[in-house]
GROMACS .gro file of C-alpha atoms in nm:
model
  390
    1UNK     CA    1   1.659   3.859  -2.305
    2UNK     CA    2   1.704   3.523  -2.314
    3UNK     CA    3   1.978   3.260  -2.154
    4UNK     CA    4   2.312   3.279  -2.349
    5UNK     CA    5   2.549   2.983  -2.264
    6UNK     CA    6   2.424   2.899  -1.919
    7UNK     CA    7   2.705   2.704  -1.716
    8UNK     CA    8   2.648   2.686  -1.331
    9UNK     CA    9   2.327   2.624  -1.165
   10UNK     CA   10   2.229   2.635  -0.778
   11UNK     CA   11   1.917   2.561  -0.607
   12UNK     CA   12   1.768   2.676  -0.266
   13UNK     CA   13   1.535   2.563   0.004
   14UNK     CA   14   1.238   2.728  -0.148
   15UNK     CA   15   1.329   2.583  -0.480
   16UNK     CA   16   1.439   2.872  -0.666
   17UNK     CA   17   1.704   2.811  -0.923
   18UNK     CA   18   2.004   3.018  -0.992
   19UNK     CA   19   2.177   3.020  -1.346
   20UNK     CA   20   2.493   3.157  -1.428
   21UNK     CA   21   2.411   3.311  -1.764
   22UNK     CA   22   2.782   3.316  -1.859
   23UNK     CA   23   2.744   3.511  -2.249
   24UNK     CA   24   2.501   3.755  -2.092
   25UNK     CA   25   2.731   3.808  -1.789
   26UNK     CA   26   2.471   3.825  -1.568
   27UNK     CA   27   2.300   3.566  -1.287
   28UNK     CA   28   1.933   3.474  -1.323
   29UNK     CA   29   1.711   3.327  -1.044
   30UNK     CA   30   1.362   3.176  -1.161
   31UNK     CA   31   1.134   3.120  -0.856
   32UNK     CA   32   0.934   2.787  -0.863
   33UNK     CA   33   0.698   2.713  -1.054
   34UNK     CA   34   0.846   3.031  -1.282
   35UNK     CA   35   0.939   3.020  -1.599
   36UNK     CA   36   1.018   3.376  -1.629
   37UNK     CA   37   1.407   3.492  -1.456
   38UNK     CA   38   1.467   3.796  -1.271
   39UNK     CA   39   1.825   3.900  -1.290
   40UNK     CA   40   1.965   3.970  -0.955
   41UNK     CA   41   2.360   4.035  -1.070
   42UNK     CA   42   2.477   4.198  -1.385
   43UNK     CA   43   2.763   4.464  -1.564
   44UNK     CA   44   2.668   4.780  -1.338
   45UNK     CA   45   2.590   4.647  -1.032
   46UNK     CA   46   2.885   4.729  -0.882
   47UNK     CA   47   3.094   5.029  -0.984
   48UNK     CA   48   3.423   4.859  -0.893
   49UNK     CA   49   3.352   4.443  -0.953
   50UNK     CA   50   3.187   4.364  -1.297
   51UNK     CA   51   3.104   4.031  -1.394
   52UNK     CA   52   3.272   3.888  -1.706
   53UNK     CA   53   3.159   3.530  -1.807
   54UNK     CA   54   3.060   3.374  -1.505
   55UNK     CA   55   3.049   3.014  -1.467
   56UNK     CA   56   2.977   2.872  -1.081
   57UNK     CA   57   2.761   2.966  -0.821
   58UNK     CA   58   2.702   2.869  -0.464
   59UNK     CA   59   2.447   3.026  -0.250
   60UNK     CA   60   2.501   3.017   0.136
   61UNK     CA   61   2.284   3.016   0.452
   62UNK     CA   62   2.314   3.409   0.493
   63UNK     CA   63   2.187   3.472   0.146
   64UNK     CA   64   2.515   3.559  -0.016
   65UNK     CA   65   2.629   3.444  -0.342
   66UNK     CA   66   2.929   3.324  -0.448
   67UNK     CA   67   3.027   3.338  -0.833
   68UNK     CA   68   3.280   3.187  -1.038
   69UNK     CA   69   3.382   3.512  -1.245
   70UNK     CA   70   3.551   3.316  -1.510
   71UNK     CA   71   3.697   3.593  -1.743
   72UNK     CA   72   3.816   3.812  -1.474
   73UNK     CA   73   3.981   3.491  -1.296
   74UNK     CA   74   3.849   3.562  -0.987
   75UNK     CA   75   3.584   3.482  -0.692
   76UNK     CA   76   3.358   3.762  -0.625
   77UNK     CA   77   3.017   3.750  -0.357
   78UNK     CA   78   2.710   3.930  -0.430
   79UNK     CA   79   2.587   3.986  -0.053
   80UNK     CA   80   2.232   3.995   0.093
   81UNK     CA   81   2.266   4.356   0.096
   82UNK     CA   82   2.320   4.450  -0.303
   83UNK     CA   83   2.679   4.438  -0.230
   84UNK     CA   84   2.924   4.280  -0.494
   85UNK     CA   85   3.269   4.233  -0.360
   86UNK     CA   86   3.572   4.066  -0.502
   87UNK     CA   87   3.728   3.777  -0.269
   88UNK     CA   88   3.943   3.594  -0.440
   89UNK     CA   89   4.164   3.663  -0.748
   90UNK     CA   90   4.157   4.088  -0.671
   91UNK     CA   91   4.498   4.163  -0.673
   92UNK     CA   92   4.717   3.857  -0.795
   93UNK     CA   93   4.616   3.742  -1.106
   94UNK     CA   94   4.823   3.386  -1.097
   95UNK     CA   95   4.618   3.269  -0.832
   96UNK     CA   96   4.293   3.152  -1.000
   97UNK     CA   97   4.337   3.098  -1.390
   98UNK     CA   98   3.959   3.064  -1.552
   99UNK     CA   99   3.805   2.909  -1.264
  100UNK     CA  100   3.482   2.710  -1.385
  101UNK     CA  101   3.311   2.559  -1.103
  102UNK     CA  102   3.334   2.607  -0.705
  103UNK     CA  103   3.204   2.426  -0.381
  104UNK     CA  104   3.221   2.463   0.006
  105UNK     CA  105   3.280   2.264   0.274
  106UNK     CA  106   3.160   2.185   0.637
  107UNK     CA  107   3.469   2.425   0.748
  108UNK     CA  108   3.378   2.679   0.486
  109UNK     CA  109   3.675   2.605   0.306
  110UNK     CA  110   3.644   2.674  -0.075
  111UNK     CA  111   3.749   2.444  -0.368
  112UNK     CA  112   3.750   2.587  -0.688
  113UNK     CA  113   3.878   2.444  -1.022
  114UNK     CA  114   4.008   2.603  -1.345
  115UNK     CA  115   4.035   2.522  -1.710
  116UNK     CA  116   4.387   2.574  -1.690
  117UNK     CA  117   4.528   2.497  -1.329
  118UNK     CA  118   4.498   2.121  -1.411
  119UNK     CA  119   4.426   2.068  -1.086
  120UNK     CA  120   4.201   2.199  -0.769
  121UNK     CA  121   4.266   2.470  -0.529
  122UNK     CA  122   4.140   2.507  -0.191
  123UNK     CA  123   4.084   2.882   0.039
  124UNK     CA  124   3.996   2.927   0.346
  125UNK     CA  125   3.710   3.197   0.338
  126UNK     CA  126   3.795   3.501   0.647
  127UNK     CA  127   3.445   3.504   0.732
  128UNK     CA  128   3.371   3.683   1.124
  129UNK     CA  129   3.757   3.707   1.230
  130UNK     CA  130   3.910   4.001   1.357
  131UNK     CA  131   4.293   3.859   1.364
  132UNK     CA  132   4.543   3.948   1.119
  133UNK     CA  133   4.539   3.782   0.781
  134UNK     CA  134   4.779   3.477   0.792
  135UNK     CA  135   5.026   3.393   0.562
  136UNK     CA  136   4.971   3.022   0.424
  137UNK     CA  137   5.281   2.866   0.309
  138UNK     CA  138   5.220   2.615  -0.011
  139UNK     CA  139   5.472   2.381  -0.076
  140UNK     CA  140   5.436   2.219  -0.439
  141UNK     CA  141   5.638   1.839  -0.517
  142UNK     CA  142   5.657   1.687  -0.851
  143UNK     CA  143   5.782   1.313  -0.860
  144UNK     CA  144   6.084   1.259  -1.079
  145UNK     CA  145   6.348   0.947  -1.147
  146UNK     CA  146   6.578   0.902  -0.831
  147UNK     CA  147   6.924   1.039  -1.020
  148UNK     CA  148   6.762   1.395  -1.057
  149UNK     CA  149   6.698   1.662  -0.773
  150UNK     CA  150   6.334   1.733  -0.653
  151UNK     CA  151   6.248   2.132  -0.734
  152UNK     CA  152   6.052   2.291  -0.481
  153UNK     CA  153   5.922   2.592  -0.421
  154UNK     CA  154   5.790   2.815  -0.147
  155UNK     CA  155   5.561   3.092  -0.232
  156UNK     CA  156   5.334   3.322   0.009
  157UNK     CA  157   5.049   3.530  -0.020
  158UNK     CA  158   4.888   3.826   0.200
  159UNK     CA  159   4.552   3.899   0.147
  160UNK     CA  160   4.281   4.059   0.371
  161UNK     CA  161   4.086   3.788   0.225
  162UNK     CA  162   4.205   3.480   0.204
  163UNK     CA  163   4.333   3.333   0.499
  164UNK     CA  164   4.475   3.015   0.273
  165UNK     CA  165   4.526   2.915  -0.071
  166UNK     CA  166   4.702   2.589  -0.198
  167UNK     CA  167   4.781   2.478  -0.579
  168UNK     CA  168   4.907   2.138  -0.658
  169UNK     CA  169   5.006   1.933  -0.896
  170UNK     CA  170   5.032   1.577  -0.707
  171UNK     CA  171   5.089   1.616  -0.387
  172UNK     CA  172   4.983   1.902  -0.121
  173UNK     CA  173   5.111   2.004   0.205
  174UNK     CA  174   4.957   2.303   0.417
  175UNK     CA  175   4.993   2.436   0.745
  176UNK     CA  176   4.816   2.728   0.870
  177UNK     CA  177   4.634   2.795   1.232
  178UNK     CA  178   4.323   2.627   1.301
  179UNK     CA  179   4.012   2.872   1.242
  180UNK     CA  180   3.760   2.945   1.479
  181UNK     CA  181   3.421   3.066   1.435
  182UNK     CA  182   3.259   3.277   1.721
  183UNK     CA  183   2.903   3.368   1.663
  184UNK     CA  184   2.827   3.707   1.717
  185UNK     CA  185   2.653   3.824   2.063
  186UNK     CA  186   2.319   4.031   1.987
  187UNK     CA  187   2.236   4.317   2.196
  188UNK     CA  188   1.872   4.174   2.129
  189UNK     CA  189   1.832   3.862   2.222
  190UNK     CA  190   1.507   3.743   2.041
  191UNK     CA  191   1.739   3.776   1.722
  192UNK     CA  192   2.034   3.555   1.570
  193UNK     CA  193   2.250   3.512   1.316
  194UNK     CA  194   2.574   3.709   1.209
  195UNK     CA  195   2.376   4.060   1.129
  196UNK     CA  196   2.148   3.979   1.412
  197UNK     CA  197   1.850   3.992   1.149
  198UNK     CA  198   1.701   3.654   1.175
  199UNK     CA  199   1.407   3.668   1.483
  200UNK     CA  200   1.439   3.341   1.742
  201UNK     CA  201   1.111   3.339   1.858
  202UNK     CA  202   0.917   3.028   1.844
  203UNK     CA  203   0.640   3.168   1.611
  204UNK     CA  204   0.920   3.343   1.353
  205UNK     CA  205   1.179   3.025   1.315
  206UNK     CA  206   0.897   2.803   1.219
  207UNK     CA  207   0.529   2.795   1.068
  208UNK     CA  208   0.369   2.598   1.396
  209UNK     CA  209   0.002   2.646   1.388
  210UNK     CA  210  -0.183   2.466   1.136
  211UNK     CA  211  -0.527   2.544   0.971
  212UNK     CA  212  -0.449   2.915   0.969
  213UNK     CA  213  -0.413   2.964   1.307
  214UNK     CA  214  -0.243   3.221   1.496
  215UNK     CA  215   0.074   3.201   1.668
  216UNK     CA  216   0.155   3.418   2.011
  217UNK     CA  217   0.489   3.403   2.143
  218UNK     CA  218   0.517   3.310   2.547
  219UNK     CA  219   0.873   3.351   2.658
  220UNK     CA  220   1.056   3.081   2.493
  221UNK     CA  221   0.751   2.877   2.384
  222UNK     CA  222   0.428   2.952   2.207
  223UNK     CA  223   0.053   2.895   2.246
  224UNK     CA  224  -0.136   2.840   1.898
  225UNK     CA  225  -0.482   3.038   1.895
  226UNK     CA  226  -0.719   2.804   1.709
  227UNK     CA  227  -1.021   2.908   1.492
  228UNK     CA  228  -1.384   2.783   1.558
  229UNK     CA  229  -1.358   2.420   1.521
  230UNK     CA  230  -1.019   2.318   1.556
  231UNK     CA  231  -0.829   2.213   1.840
  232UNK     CA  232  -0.514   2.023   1.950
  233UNK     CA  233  -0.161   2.236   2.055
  234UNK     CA  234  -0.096   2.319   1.710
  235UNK     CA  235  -0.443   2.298   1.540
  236UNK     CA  236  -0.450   2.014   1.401
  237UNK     CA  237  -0.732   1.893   1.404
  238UNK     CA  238  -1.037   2.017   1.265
  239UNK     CA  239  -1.353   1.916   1.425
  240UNK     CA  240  -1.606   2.135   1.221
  241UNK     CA  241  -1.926   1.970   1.141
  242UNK     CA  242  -1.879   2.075   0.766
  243UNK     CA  243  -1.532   1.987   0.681
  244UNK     CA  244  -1.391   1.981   0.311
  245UNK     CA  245  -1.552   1.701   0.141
  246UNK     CA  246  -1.827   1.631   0.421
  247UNK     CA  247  -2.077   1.591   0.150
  248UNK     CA  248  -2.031   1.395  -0.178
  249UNK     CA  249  -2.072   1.452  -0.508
  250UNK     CA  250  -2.118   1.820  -0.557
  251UNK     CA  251  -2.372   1.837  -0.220
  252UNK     CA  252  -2.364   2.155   0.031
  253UNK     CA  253  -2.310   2.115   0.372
  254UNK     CA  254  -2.527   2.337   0.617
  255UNK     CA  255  -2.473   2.380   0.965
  256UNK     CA  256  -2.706   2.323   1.259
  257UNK     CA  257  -2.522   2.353   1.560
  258UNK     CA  258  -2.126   2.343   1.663
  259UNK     CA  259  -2.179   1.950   1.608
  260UNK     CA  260  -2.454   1.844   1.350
  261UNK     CA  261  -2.492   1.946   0.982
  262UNK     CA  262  -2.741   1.835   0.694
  263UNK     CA  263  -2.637   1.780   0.354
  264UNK     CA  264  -2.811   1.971   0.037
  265UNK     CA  265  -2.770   1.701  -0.236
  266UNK     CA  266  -2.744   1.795  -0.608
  267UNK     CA  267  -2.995   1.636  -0.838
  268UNK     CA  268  -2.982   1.267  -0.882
  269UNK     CA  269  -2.832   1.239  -0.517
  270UNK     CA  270  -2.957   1.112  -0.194
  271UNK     CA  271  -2.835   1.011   0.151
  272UNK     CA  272  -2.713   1.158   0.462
  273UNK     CA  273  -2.371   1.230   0.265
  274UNK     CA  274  -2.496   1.252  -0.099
  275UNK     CA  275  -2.328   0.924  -0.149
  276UNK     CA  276  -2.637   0.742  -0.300
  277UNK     CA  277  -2.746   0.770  -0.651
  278UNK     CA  278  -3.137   0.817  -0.673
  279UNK     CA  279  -3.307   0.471  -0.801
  280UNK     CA  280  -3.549   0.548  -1.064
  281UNK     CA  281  -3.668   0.194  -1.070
  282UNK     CA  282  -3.865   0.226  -0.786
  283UNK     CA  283  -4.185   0.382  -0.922
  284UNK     CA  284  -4.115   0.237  -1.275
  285UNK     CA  285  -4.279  -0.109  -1.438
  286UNK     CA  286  -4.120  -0.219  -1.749
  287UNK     CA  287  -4.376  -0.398  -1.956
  288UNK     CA  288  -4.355  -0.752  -2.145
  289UNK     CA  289  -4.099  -0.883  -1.910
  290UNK     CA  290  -3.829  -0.613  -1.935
  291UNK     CA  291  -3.614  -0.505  -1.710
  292UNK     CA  292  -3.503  -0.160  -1.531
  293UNK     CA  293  -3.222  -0.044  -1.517
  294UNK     CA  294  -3.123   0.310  -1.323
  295UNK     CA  295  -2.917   0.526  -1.441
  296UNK     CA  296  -2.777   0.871  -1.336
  297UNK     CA  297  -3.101   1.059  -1.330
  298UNK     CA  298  -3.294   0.835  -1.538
  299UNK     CA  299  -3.368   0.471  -1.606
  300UNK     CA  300  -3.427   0.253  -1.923
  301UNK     CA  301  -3.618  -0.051  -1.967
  302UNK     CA  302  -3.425  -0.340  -2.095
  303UNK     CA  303  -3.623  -0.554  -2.357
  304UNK     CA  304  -3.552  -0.895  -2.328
  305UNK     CA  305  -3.724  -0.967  -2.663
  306UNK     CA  306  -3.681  -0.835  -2.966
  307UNK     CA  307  -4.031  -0.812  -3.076
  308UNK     CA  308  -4.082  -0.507  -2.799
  309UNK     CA  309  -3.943  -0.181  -2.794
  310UNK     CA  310  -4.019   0.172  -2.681
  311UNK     CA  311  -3.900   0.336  -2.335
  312UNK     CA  312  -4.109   0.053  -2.097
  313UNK     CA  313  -4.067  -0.196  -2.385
  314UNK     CA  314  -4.455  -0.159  -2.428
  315UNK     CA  315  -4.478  -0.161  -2.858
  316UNK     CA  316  -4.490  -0.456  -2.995
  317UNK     CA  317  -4.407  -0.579  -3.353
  318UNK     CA  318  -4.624  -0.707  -3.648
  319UNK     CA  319  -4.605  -1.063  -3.610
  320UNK     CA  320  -4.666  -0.994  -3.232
  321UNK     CA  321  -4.997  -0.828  -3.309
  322UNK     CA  322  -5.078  -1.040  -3.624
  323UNK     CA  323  -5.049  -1.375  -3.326
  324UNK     CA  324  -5.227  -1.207  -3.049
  325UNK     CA  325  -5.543  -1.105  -3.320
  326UNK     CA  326  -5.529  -1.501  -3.454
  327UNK     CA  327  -5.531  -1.607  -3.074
  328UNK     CA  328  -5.762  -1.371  -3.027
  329UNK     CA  329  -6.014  -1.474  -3.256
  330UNK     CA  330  -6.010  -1.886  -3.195
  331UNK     CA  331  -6.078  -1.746  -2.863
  332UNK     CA  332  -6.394  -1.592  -2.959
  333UNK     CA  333  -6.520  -1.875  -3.155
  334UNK     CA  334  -6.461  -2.160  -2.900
  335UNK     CA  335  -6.650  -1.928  -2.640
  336UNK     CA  336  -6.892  -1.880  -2.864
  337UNK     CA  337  -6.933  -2.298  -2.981
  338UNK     CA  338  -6.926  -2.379  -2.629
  339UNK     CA  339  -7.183  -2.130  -2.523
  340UNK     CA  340  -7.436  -2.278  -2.796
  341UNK     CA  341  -7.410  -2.615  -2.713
  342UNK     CA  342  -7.478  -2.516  -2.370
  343UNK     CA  343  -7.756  -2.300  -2.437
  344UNK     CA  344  -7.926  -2.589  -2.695
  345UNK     CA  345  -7.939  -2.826  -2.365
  346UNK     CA  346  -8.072  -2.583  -2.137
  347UNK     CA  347  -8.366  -2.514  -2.395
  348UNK     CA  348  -8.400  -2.885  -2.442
  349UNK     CA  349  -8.413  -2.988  -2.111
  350UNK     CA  350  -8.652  -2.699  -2.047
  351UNK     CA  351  -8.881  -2.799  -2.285
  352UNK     CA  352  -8.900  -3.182  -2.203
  353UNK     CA  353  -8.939  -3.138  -1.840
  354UNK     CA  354  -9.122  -2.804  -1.818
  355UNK     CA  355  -9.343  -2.829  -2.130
  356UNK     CA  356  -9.359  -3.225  -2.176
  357UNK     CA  357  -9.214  -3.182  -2.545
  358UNK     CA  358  -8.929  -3.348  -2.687
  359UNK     CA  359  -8.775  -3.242  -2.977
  360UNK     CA  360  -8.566  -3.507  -3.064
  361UNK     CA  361  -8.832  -3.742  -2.986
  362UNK     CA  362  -8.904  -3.811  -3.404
  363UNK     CA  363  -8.538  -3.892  -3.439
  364UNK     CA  364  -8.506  -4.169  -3.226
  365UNK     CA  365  -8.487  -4.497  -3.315
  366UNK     CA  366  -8.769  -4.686  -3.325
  367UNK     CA  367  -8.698  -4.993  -3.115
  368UNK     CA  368  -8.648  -4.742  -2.878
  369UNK     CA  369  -9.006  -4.581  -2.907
  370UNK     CA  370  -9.151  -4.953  -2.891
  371UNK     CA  371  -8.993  -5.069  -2.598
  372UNK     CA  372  -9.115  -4.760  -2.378
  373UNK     CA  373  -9.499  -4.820  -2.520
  374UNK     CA  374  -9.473  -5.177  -2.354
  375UNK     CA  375  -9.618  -5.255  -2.063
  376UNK     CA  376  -9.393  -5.384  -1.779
  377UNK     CA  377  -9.384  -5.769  -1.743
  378UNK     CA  378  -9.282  -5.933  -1.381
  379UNK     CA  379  -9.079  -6.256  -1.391
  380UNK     CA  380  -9.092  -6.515  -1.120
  381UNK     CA  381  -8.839  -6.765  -1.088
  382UNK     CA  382  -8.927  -7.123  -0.946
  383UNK     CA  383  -8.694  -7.344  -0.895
  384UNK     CA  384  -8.804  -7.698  -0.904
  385UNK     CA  385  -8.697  -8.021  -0.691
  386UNK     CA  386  -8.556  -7.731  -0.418
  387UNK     CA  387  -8.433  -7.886  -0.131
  388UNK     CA  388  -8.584  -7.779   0.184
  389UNK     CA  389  -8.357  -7.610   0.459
  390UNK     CA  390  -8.403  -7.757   0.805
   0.00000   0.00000   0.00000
C-alpha cells in the first residue's frame, strides 16, 4: 500500500523518518537509506484507541510517539511497549477541535494547533508524578471599545492526564503549580532511565573502541582490547604493516614480520608501493630519429617524419627508397672513377721506374724529348774591369 495524503513527518537520531499517512490512518517509519515503510501504528492496534486521520507526530527520547489524531480530535501516544493510549482529547471533546500539528518543549509542555481553534493551545504532559491531577484554571479576554463590559469566563478541567490546558484568543493567563521531575531510583544501578532499561556502563552508552575492538567494562571506566596491530586507549591507531591502501594500484601487500611488508605489483607496475608505471622505453630504439614514448604496458615510437612509419618507425616510403638507391649509385661510381685513376698511376709509375718503360713517352711534346737528349752545358760568368777587394 502506498502513502495516501501524508501530513506530518518526524525524524530520529538514526535517521529514520516517520510519516503520518493521514488517508491510510496509519504511521509509517522508513529506515535510512529505505525506500520501503514498515507500518508501526494502524486501525487494530489498539482495541480501545483507533487512529482516524492522523496528522502530527513527535517522537521522544523514551521511544514513544506522540500523534496528532485529527478526526478523533484528540492526542494519543503509541509507547515503546506496543501500547496506544489516548492523552489528550479522551473524554471532553471541546478541548482539541481537529488538531493538525504538535510540538514539545524543554518543560515537556505540549503545543498543539487546530484547524478550527484559531489559535494554539498549550498542556502540560503528567509524565512520572504521583500527586493528584490539578485543576488549571484558564481565563480567556477579548478586547472590546471602552463603553461595553469585558466577558470573561472561567472554565476547569480534571483529567488524570493533563495536568494543564489553556485556549486563547488574544491574551492568556495561567496559573498552576510548578512541576517537578524526579528521575526514578533503579534497584540496579548499572541501568537508567525511567523503566530502568537503558545500561550506564561505559561500553553500552557509547561505541568507544575503534577498529573493531573490544570493549570491557572496569567499574566506572573501560579498557579497549585492541587487535594485532593497533594501539592507542581507544584503538585508534592502526600500525599494521599492510594497512588499506599500503600498495597502489591494484598491488597485494604481504607480510614479513609485525613491521615490514613487500608489495606484489599488478602488471605494468613497479616500486616499493606499486606507484611507478613500468618504462618500456628502456630496452626499446626507435629508428630514423623517432621517439618513445611509454605507455601503460606498452610503448610507441613517435615518427618525426612522415616518410617513416611502422611500430619503431623503421619503413620507409617510395621517394625515401627511390633517393637512398640514386645516392646509392653516384656512390658506387665515384668509388669506382676514383679507384681507376688511382690504379692507372700505380701501373704507370710501376712500369717507368720498375721496368724503364714509359707509356706516355710517344705523347709528349717534342721540345720536350729534345731538350732531355741534350747534353748539359756549364756557364761561367766573368765579370770584366772587377774591382779588387783589399
Amino acid at each position: 500500500m502506498t502513502l495516501s495524503g501524508p501530513h506530518g513527518i518526524f525524524v530520529d537520531g538514526n535517521f529514520r523518518l516517520y510519516v503520518a499517512d493521514c488517508n491510510n490512518n496509519r504511521i509509517q517509519r522508513f529506515d535510512s537509506g529505505s525506500l520501503n515503510g514498515t507500518t508501526i501504528v494502524k486501525n487494530g492496534s489498539s482495541t480501545t484507541v483507533s487512529l482516524d486521520q492522523p496528522t502530527g507526530i513527535v517522537l521522544d527520547a523514551d521511544g514513544n510517539l506522540f500523534i496528532a489524531d485529527r478526526g478523533g480530535n484528540r492526542i494519543v501516544r503509541f509507547e515503546y511497549n506496543g501500547t496506544l493510549l489516548c492523552i489528550i482529547g479522551c473524554t471532553v471533546n471541546t478541548i482539541l477541535k481537529y488538531p493538525e500539528t504538535m510540538s514539545f518543549d524543554s518543560n515537556g509542555n505540549i503545543y498543539v494547533t487546530g484547524r478550527e481553534n484559531k489559535g494554539i493551545q498549550k498542556f502540560a504532559l503528567a509524565t512520572n508524578s504521583c500527586n493528584t491531577p490539578s485543576i488549571t484554571t484558564i481565563l480567556q479576554s477579548s478586547t472590546v471599545p471602552t463603553n461595553i463590559q469585558t466577558t470573561i469566563t472561567n472554565q476547569s478541567y480534571h483529567s488524570t492526564e493533563i495536568m494543564q490546558s489553556s485556549l486563547f484568543v488574544t491574551t492568556i493567563q495561567v496559573t498552576a503549580p510548578t512541576l517537578l521531575f524526579i528521575a526514578p531510583t533503579c534497584s540496579n544501578q548499572t541501568y537508567i532511565g525511567i523503566h530502568c532499561n537503558i545500561s550506564a556502563t561505559p561500553c553500552d552508552l557509547s561505541n568507544l573502541c575503534q577498529n573493531n575492538a573490544t570493549c570491557q567494562n572496569i567499574n566506572t571506566t573501560y579498557r579497549c582490547n585492541c587487535l594485532l596491530g593497533f594501539n592507542g586507549t581507544e584503538c585508534q591507531f592502526d600500525q599494521r604493516p599492510c594497512q588499506p591502501n599500503r600498495c597502489w594500484n591494484n598491488g597485494t601487500c604481504n607480510k614479513l614480520t609485525n613491521e615490514t611488508f613487500n608489495c606484489t605489483c599488478a602488471s605494468k607496475w613497479a616500486g616499493i608501493y606499486c606507484e611507478r608505471m613500468i618504462n618500456y622505453c628502456e630496452n626499446v630504439s626507435c629508428k630514423n630519429e623517432g621517439i618513445c614514448r611509454p605507455l601503460l604496458g606498452d610503448y610507441r615510437c613517435e615518427c618525426l617524419d612522415e616518410n617513416y612509419s611502422g611500430r619503431h618507425c623503421e619503413i620507409s616510403s617510395e621517394s625515401i627508397l627511390v633517393h637512398k638507391i640514386v645516392s646509392k649509385l653516384f656512390a658506387v661510381i665515384a668509388i669506382l672513377a676514383i679507384a681507376i685513376v688511382i690504379a692507372c698511376v700505380i701501373i704507370m709509375d710501376i712500369l717507368k721506374y720498375c721496368f724503364n718503360i714509359d707509356p706516355v713517352r710517344n705523347y709528349k711534346p717534342k721540345s720536350v724529348q729534345k731538350k732531355k737528349r741534350q747534353r748539359p752545358e756549364i756557364i761561367r760568368h766573368i765579370y770584366k774591369n772587377a774591382r779588387s777587394i783589399v
